[in-house]
PDB file of C-alpha atoms in Angstrom:
ATOM      1  CA  MET A   1      86.429 117.411 126.425  1.00 49.00           C
ATOM      2  CA  SER A   2      84.351 115.363 128.861  1.00 47.00           C
ATOM      3  CA  SER A   3      85.151 115.497 132.522  1.00 45.00           C
ATOM      4  CA  GLN A   4      87.672 112.756 133.336  1.00 48.00           C
ATOM      5  CA  SER A   5      85.532 111.623 136.261  1.00 46.00           C
ATOM      6  CA  ASP A   6      82.594 110.996 133.912  1.00 47.00           C
ATOM      7  CA  LEU A   7      84.487 108.584 131.668  1.00 69.00           C
ATOM      8  CA  THR A   8      85.325 104.920 131.860  1.00 89.00           C
ATOM      9  CA  ALA A   9      89.007 103.998 131.978  1.00 91.00           C
ATOM     10  CA  ARG A  10      88.877 102.933 128.330  1.00 92.00           C
ATOM     11  CA  ALA A  11      87.348 106.254 127.263  1.00 93.00           C
ATOM     12  CA  ARG A  12      89.843 108.240 129.371  1.00 94.00           C
ATOM     13  CA  ILE A  13      92.704 106.414 127.686  1.00 95.00           C
ATOM     14  CA  ARG A  14      91.254 107.066 124.242  1.00 95.00           C
ATOM     15  CA  GLU A  15      90.726 110.778 124.931  1.00 94.00           C
ATOM     16  CA  ALA A  16      94.220 111.169 126.361  1.00 96.00           C
ATOM     17  CA  ALA A  17      95.692 109.377 123.359  1.00 96.00           C
ATOM     18  CA  ILE A  18      93.785 111.524 120.858  1.00 96.00           C
ATOM     19  CA  THR A  19      95.043 114.691 122.555  1.00 95.00           C
ATOM     20  CA  LEU A  20      98.665 113.549 122.760  1.00 96.00           C
ATOM     21  CA  PHE A  21      98.697 112.065 119.262  1.00 94.00           C
ATOM     22  CA  ALA A  22      97.260 115.319 117.891  1.00 92.00           C
ATOM     23  CA  ASP A  23      99.838 117.431 119.726  1.00 91.00           C
ATOM     24  CA  ARG A  24     102.947 115.259 119.374  1.00 91.00           C
ATOM     25  CA  GLY A  25     102.252 112.852 116.556  1.00 88.00           C
ATOM     26  CA  ILE A  26     101.877 109.089 116.861  1.00 88.00           C
ATOM     27  CA  GLU A  27     105.575 108.448 117.406  1.00 89.00           C
ATOM     28  CA  GLY A  28     105.951 111.344 119.831  1.00 91.00           C
ATOM     29  CA  ALA A  29     103.476 110.027 122.407  1.00 93.00           C
ATOM     30  CA  THR A  30     104.509 107.001 124.470  1.00 94.00           C
ATOM     31  CA  ILE A  31     102.267 104.499 126.200  1.00 94.00           C
ATOM     32  CA  ARG A  32     103.587 105.805 129.522  1.00 95.00           C
ATOM     33  CA  ASP A  33     102.697 109.393 128.575  1.00 95.00           C
ATOM     34  CA  ILE A  34      99.182 108.386 127.564  1.00 96.00           C
ATOM     35  CA  ALA A  35      98.611 106.259 130.658  1.00 95.00           C
ATOM     36  CA  GLN A  36      99.805 109.094 132.888  1.00 95.00           C
ATOM     37  CA  ALA A  37      97.528 111.610 131.160  1.00 95.00           C
ATOM     38  CA  ALA A  38      94.590 109.220 131.572  1.00 94.00           C
ATOM     39  CA  SER A  39      95.460 108.517 135.229  1.00 93.00           C
ATOM     40  CA  VAL A  40      95.763 104.772 134.627  1.00 94.00           C
ATOM     41  CA  SER A  41      98.605 102.276 134.617  1.00 93.00           C
ATOM     42  CA  SER A  42     100.422 101.237 131.456  1.00 93.00           C
ATOM     43  CA  GLY A  43      99.230  97.713 132.179  1.00 93.00           C
ATOM     44  CA  LEU A  44      95.594  98.786 132.124  1.00 93.00           C
ATOM     45  CA  LEU A  45      96.157 100.567 128.826  1.00 94.00           C
ATOM     46  CA  ARG A  46      97.598  97.387 127.333  1.00 93.00           C
ATOM     47  CA  HIS A  47      94.721  95.388 128.802  1.00 93.00           C
ATOM     48  CA  HIS A  48      92.172  97.521 126.943  1.00 94.00           C
ATOM     49  CA  PHE A  49      94.036  98.123 123.673  1.00 95.00           C
ATOM     50  CA  GLY A  50      96.864  95.578 123.486  1.00 93.00           C
ATOM     51  CA  SER A  51      99.473  97.979 122.115  1.00 93.00           C
ATOM     52  CA  LYS A  52      99.972 101.561 121.017  1.00 93.00           C
ATOM     53  CA  GLU A  53      99.045 100.542 117.472  1.00 92.00           C
ATOM     54  CA  GLY A  54      95.842  98.973 118.757  1.00 94.00           C
ATOM     55  CA  LEU A  55      95.102 102.176 120.642  1.00 95.00           C
ATOM     56  CA  ARG A  56      95.824 104.210 117.544  1.00 93.00           C
ATOM     57  CA  ASP A  57      93.373 102.057 115.541  1.00 91.00           C
ATOM     58  CA  ALA A  58      90.687 102.664 118.173  1.00 93.00           C
ATOM     59  CA  CYS A  59      91.348 106.406 118.075  1.00 94.00           C
ATOM     60  CA  ASP A  60      91.177 106.423 114.268  1.00 90.00           C
ATOM     61  CA  GLU A  61      87.846 104.603 114.387  1.00 89.00           C
ATOM     62  CA  TRP A  62      86.396 106.970 116.986  1.00 91.00           C
ATOM     63  CA  VAL A  63      87.547 110.194 115.349  1.00 91.00           C
ATOM     64  CA  LEU A  64      86.547 109.094 111.850  1.00 86.00           C
ATOM     65  CA  GLY A  65      83.087 108.162 113.102  1.00 86.00           C
ATOM     66  CA  GLN A  66      82.638 111.500 114.850  1.00 86.00           C
ATOM     67  CA  LEU A  67      83.811 113.644 111.928  1.00 83.00           C
ATOM     68  CA  THR A  68      81.946 111.746 109.215  1.00 79.00           C
ATOM     69  CA  GLY A  69      78.789 111.945 111.315  1.00 78.00           C
ATOM     70  CA  ILE A  70      79.147 115.712 111.638  1.00 76.00           C
ATOM     71  CA  SER A  71      79.862 116.085 107.910  1.00 71.00           C
ATOM     72  CA  ALA A  72      76.872 113.943 106.964  1.00 67.00           C
ATOM     73  CA  ARG A  73      74.507 115.953 109.168  1.00 66.00           C
ATOM     74  CA  PHE A  74      75.815 119.228 107.766  1.00 60.00           C
ATOM     75  CA  ALA A  75      75.600 118.021 104.148  1.00 57.00           C
ATOM     76  CA  THR A  76      72.090 116.585 104.406  1.00 57.00           C
ATOM     77  CA  LEU A  77      70.428 118.824 107.008  1.00 52.00           C
ATOM     78  CA  GLN A  78      72.582 121.978 106.833  1.00 54.00           C
ATOM     79  CA  VAL A  79      72.751 121.752 110.614  1.00 56.00           C
ATOM     80  CA  PHE A  80      75.874 122.583 112.562  1.00 59.00           C
ATOM     81  CA  ASP A  81      75.405 123.149 116.278  1.00 58.00           C
ATOM     82  CA  HIS A  82      78.644 124.803 117.338  1.00 64.00           C
ATOM     83  CA  ILE A  83      82.401 124.618 117.051  1.00 73.00           C
ATOM     84  CA  SER A  84      83.557 122.677 120.074  1.00 78.00           C
ATOM     85  CA  PRO A  85      87.148 122.137 121.205  1.00 82.00           C
ATOM     86  CA  GLU A  86      86.574 118.447 120.490  1.00 85.00           C
ATOM     87  CA  ILE A  87      85.892 119.061 116.798  1.00 85.00           C
ATOM     88  CA  LEU A  88      89.067 121.090 116.359  1.00 87.00           C
ATOM     89  CA  LEU A  89      91.039 118.457 118.285  1.00 90.00           C
ATOM     90  CA  TRP A  90      89.598 115.619 116.171  1.00 89.00           C
ATOM     91  CA  GLN A  91      90.575 117.433 112.985  1.00 87.00           C
ATOM     92  CA  ARG A  92      94.130 117.969 114.240  1.00 89.00           C
ATOM     93  CA  TYR A  93      94.311 114.306 115.188  1.00 91.00           C
ATOM     94  CA  MET A  94      93.015 113.188 111.785  1.00 89.00           C
ATOM     95  CA  ILE A  95      95.610 115.243 109.926  1.00 89.00           C
ATOM     96  CA  ARG A  96      98.425 113.899 112.124  1.00 89.00           C
ATOM     97  CA  SER A  97      97.251 110.337 111.552  1.00 89.00           C
ATOM     98  CA  LEU A  98      96.919 110.764 107.791  1.00 88.00           C
ATOM     99  CA  MET A  99     100.279 112.472 107.361  1.00 87.00           C
ATOM    100  CA  ASP A 100     102.569 110.229 109.426  1.00 85.00           C
ATOM    101  CA  GLY A 101     103.493 108.039 106.447  1.00 84.00           C
ATOM    102  CA  SER A 102     102.531 104.764 108.130  1.00 84.00           C
ATOM    103  CA  PRO A 103     100.504 101.886 106.661  1.00 86.00           C
ATOM    104  CA  THR A 104      97.815 102.720 109.221  1.00 84.00           C
ATOM    105  CA  GLY A 105      97.673 106.303 107.983  1.00 85.00           C
ATOM    106  CA  ALA A 106      97.418 105.056 104.402  1.00 89.00           C
ATOM    107  CA  ALA A 107      94.606 102.698 105.389  1.00 87.00           C
ATOM    108  CA  LEU A 108      92.779 105.580 107.061  1.00 85.00           C
ATOM    109  CA  PHE A 109      93.017 107.643 103.871  1.00 89.00           C
ATOM    110  CA  ASP A 110      91.659 104.683 101.898  1.00 91.00           C
ATOM    111  CA  ARG A 111      88.681 104.586 104.241  1.00 86.00           C
ATOM    112  CA  LEU A 112      88.065 108.286 103.661  1.00 86.00           C
ATOM    113  CA  ILE A 113      88.031 107.626  99.929  1.00 92.00           C
ATOM    114  CA  ASP A 114      85.578 104.757 100.422  1.00 90.00           C
ATOM    115  CA  PHE A 115      83.268 107.068 102.374  1.00 87.00           C
ATOM    116  CA  GLY A 116      83.616 109.641  99.613  1.00 89.00           C
ATOM    117  CA  GLU A 117      82.680 107.136  96.927  1.00 92.00           C
ATOM    118  CA  GLN A 118      79.608 106.143  98.912  1.00 88.00           C
ATOM    119  CA  TRP A 119      78.643 109.817  99.162  1.00 86.00           C
ATOM    120  CA  LEU A 120      79.180 110.374  95.425  1.00 91.00           C
ATOM    121  CA  ALA A 121      77.055 107.358  94.550  1.00 91.00           C
ATOM    122  CA  GLY A 122      74.153 108.952  96.420  1.00 87.00           C
ATOM    123  CA  THR A 123      74.321 112.220  94.462  1.00 88.00           C
ATOM    124  CA  ASP A 124      73.259 113.250  90.975  1.00 91.00           C
ATOM    125  CA  LEU A 125      76.797 114.296  90.022  1.00 90.00           C
ATOM    126  CA  LYS A 126      78.052 112.897  86.725  1.00 89.00           C
ATOM    127  CA  VAL A 127      81.818 112.389  86.593  1.00 91.00           C
ATOM    128  CA  GLN A 128      84.057 110.417  84.237  1.00 90.00           C
ATOM    129  CA  ASP A 129      86.329 108.974  86.907  1.00 94.00           C
ATOM    130  CA  PRO A 130      84.557 108.713  90.284  1.00 94.00           C
ATOM    131  CA  ARG A 131      87.593 107.468  92.217  1.00 95.00           C
ATOM    132  CA  ALA A 132      89.828 110.244  90.925  1.00 96.00           C
ATOM    133  CA  PHE A 133      87.072 112.792  91.574  1.00 95.00           C
ATOM    134  CA  VAL A 134      86.705 111.727  95.208  1.00 95.00           C
ATOM    135  CA  ALA A 135      90.453 111.377  95.810  1.00 95.00           C
ATOM    136  CA  VAL A 136      91.313 114.820  94.420  1.00 95.00           C
ATOM    137  CA  LEU A 137      88.396 116.453  96.245  1.00 92.00           C
ATOM    138  CA  SER A 138      89.484 114.797  99.500  1.00 90.00           C
ATOM    139  CA  VAL A 139      93.057 116.023  99.135  1.00 92.00           C
ATOM    140  CA  MET A 140      91.845 119.535  98.311  1.00 91.00           C
ATOM    141  CA  LYS A 141      89.732 119.593 101.475  1.00 87.00           C
ATOM    142  CA  LEU A 142      92.518 118.133 103.622  1.00 88.00           C
ATOM    143  CA  SER A 143      94.911 120.806 102.382  1.00 90.00           C
ATOM    144  CA  LEU A 144      92.848 123.373 104.286  1.00 88.00           C
ATOM    145  CA  PHE A 145      94.247 121.761 107.429  1.00 86.00           C
ATOM    146  CA  THR A 146      97.704 120.676 106.298  1.00 87.00           C
ATOM    147  CA  MET A 147      98.328 124.270 105.144  1.00 91.00           C
ATOM    148  CA  ARG A 148      97.046 125.732 108.405  1.00 90.00           C
ATOM    149  CA  ASP A 149     100.164 127.820 109.106  1.00 92.00           C
ATOM    150  CA  GLN A 150     100.146 129.421 105.659  1.00 95.00           C
ATOM    151  CA  LEU A 151      96.400 130.072 105.671  1.00 94.00           C
ATOM    152  CA  SER A 152      96.565 131.548 109.160  1.00 95.00           C
ATOM    153  CA  ARG A 153      99.400 133.846 108.135  1.00 96.00           C
ATOM    154  CA  VAL A 154      97.677 135.314 105.079  1.00 96.00           C
ATOM    155  CA  LEU A 155      94.267 135.573 106.770  1.00 95.00           C
ATOM    156  CA  GLY A 156      95.684 137.081 109.932  1.00 96.00           C
ATOM    157  CA  VAL A 157      93.742 134.657 112.132  1.00 95.00           C
ATOM    158  CA  ASP A 158      94.463 131.113 113.303  1.00 93.00           C
ATOM    159  CA  THR A 159      92.355 128.714 111.239  1.00 90.00           C
ATOM    160  CA  GLY A 160      92.787 126.145 113.988  1.00 86.00           C
ATOM    161  CA  GLU A 161      90.660 128.324 116.282  1.00 87.00           C
ATOM    162  CA  PRO A 162      86.899 128.936 115.923  1.00 86.00           C
ATOM    163  CA  GLU A 163      87.054 132.399 114.304  1.00 89.00           C
ATOM    164  CA  GLY A 164      89.582 131.404 111.654  1.00 92.00           C
ATOM    165  CA  TRP A 165      88.020 127.981 111.154  1.00 88.00           C
ATOM    166  CA  VAL A 166      84.641 129.508 110.307  1.00 88.00           C
ATOM    167  CA  ARG A 167      86.207 132.069 107.963  1.00 93.00           C
ATOM    168  CA  MET A 168      88.117 129.327 106.154  1.00 92.00           C
ATOM    169  CA  LEU A 169      85.117 127.029 105.742  1.00 87.00           C
ATOM    170  CA  LYS A 170      82.810 129.862 104.656  1.00 91.00           C
ATOM    171  CA  ALA A 171      85.297 130.622 101.887  1.00 94.00           C
ATOM    172  CA  SER A 172      85.358 126.961 100.846  1.00 91.00           C
ATOM    173  CA  VAL A 173      81.538 126.848 100.724  1.00 87.00           C
ATOM    174  CA  GLU A 174      81.534 129.940  98.498  1.00 92.00           C
ATOM    175  CA  ILE A 175      84.133 128.356  96.215  1.00 91.00           C
ATOM    176  CA  PHE A 176      82.124 125.169  95.802  1.00 87.00           C
ATOM    177  CA  SER A 177      78.941 127.175  95.178  1.00 89.00           C
ATOM    178  CA  GLN A 178      80.424 129.003  92.175  1.00 88.00           C
ATOM    179  CA  LEU A 179      80.431 127.856  88.558  1.00 85.00           C
ATOM    180  CA  LEU A 180      84.136 128.432  87.973  1.00 86.00           C
ATOM    181  CA  VAL A 181      84.186 126.745  84.549  1.00 86.00           C
ATOM    182  CA  THR A 182      81.245 126.610  82.148  1.00 88.00           C
ATOM    183  CA  PRO A 183      80.131 123.162  80.981  1.00 86.00           C
ATOM    184  CA  GLU A 184      81.258 124.051  77.451  1.00 90.00           C
ATOM    185  CA  HIS A 185      84.742 125.055  78.567  1.00 90.00           C
ATOM    186  CA  ALA A 186      84.965 122.015  80.830  1.00 87.00           C
ATOM    187  CA  GLU A 187      84.152 119.728  77.894  1.00 89.00           C
ATOM    188  CA  LEU A 188      86.817 121.388  75.739  1.00 90.00           C
ATOM    189  CA  MET A 189      89.390 121.030  78.519  1.00 89.00           C
ATOM    190  CA  LEU A 190      88.516 117.364  79.032  1.00 87.00           C
ATOM    191  CA  GLN A 191      88.836 116.702  75.317  1.00 88.00           C
ATOM    192  CA  ALA A 192      92.246 118.412  75.295  1.00 89.00           C
ATOM    193  CA  LEU A 193      93.377 116.282  78.230  1.00 87.00           C
ATOM    194  CA  ASP A 194      92.145 113.141  76.509  1.00 86.00           C
ATOM    195  CA  ARG A 195      94.327 114.041  73.532  1.00 85.00           C
ATOM    196  CA  VAL A 196      97.336 114.447  75.839  1.00 85.00           C
ATOM    197  CA  HIS A 197      96.693 111.007  77.304  1.00 64.00           C
ATOM    198  CA  THR A 198      96.062 109.347  73.919  1.00 63.00           C
ATOM    199  CA  PRO A 199      97.811 111.468  71.268  1.00 56.00           C
ATOM    200  CA  GLU A 200      96.624 111.064  67.753  1.00 55.00           C
ATOM    201  CA  GLU A 201      98.906 109.218  65.369  1.00 51.00           C
ATOM    202  CA  GLN A 202     100.993 111.458  63.187  1.00 48.00           C
ATOM    203  CA  PRO A 203     100.625 110.932  59.394  1.00 46.00           C
TER     204      PRO A 203
END
């Protein structure tokens, strides 16, 4: 993280909130806790963000912008500088925010889907149901982080730390690079599923 002395009060509050929200969840971190961690008063926090929900919205916006920027650079340029503590923290924060069951978490997931649809529209991929394609792909990718404890156990390394994180993502890249189902088999499976959805009339 950046040195506290190098940050404005607003940025210090945001960084403290991201850390505490990631570690304790949104409900588990109070305004007083965040203000204390940022070395500011609760009044100054409210001055900048209005409320804890306003602060949470600002954190969502910041983290989403950082992570989507990193993903876009990696996808288009195949460039990834290094695994910083910030990246791992942002991912933990994102999962906490998405999984807390709140309307804000639901809205954040909707934004992820919107970003995904924009990405899909810029590719040559041909899919029958773009929204379902993006939604299922997003959930599959998020499960790498929501299932962190199970993955870490079977791999014997913490996937929330750099070594395990790289091993996990290398495996996911290999999975997505393989032709797991031939186009012919995929077409047969899709036709079978269409028949399940719209069964033919019996004579």
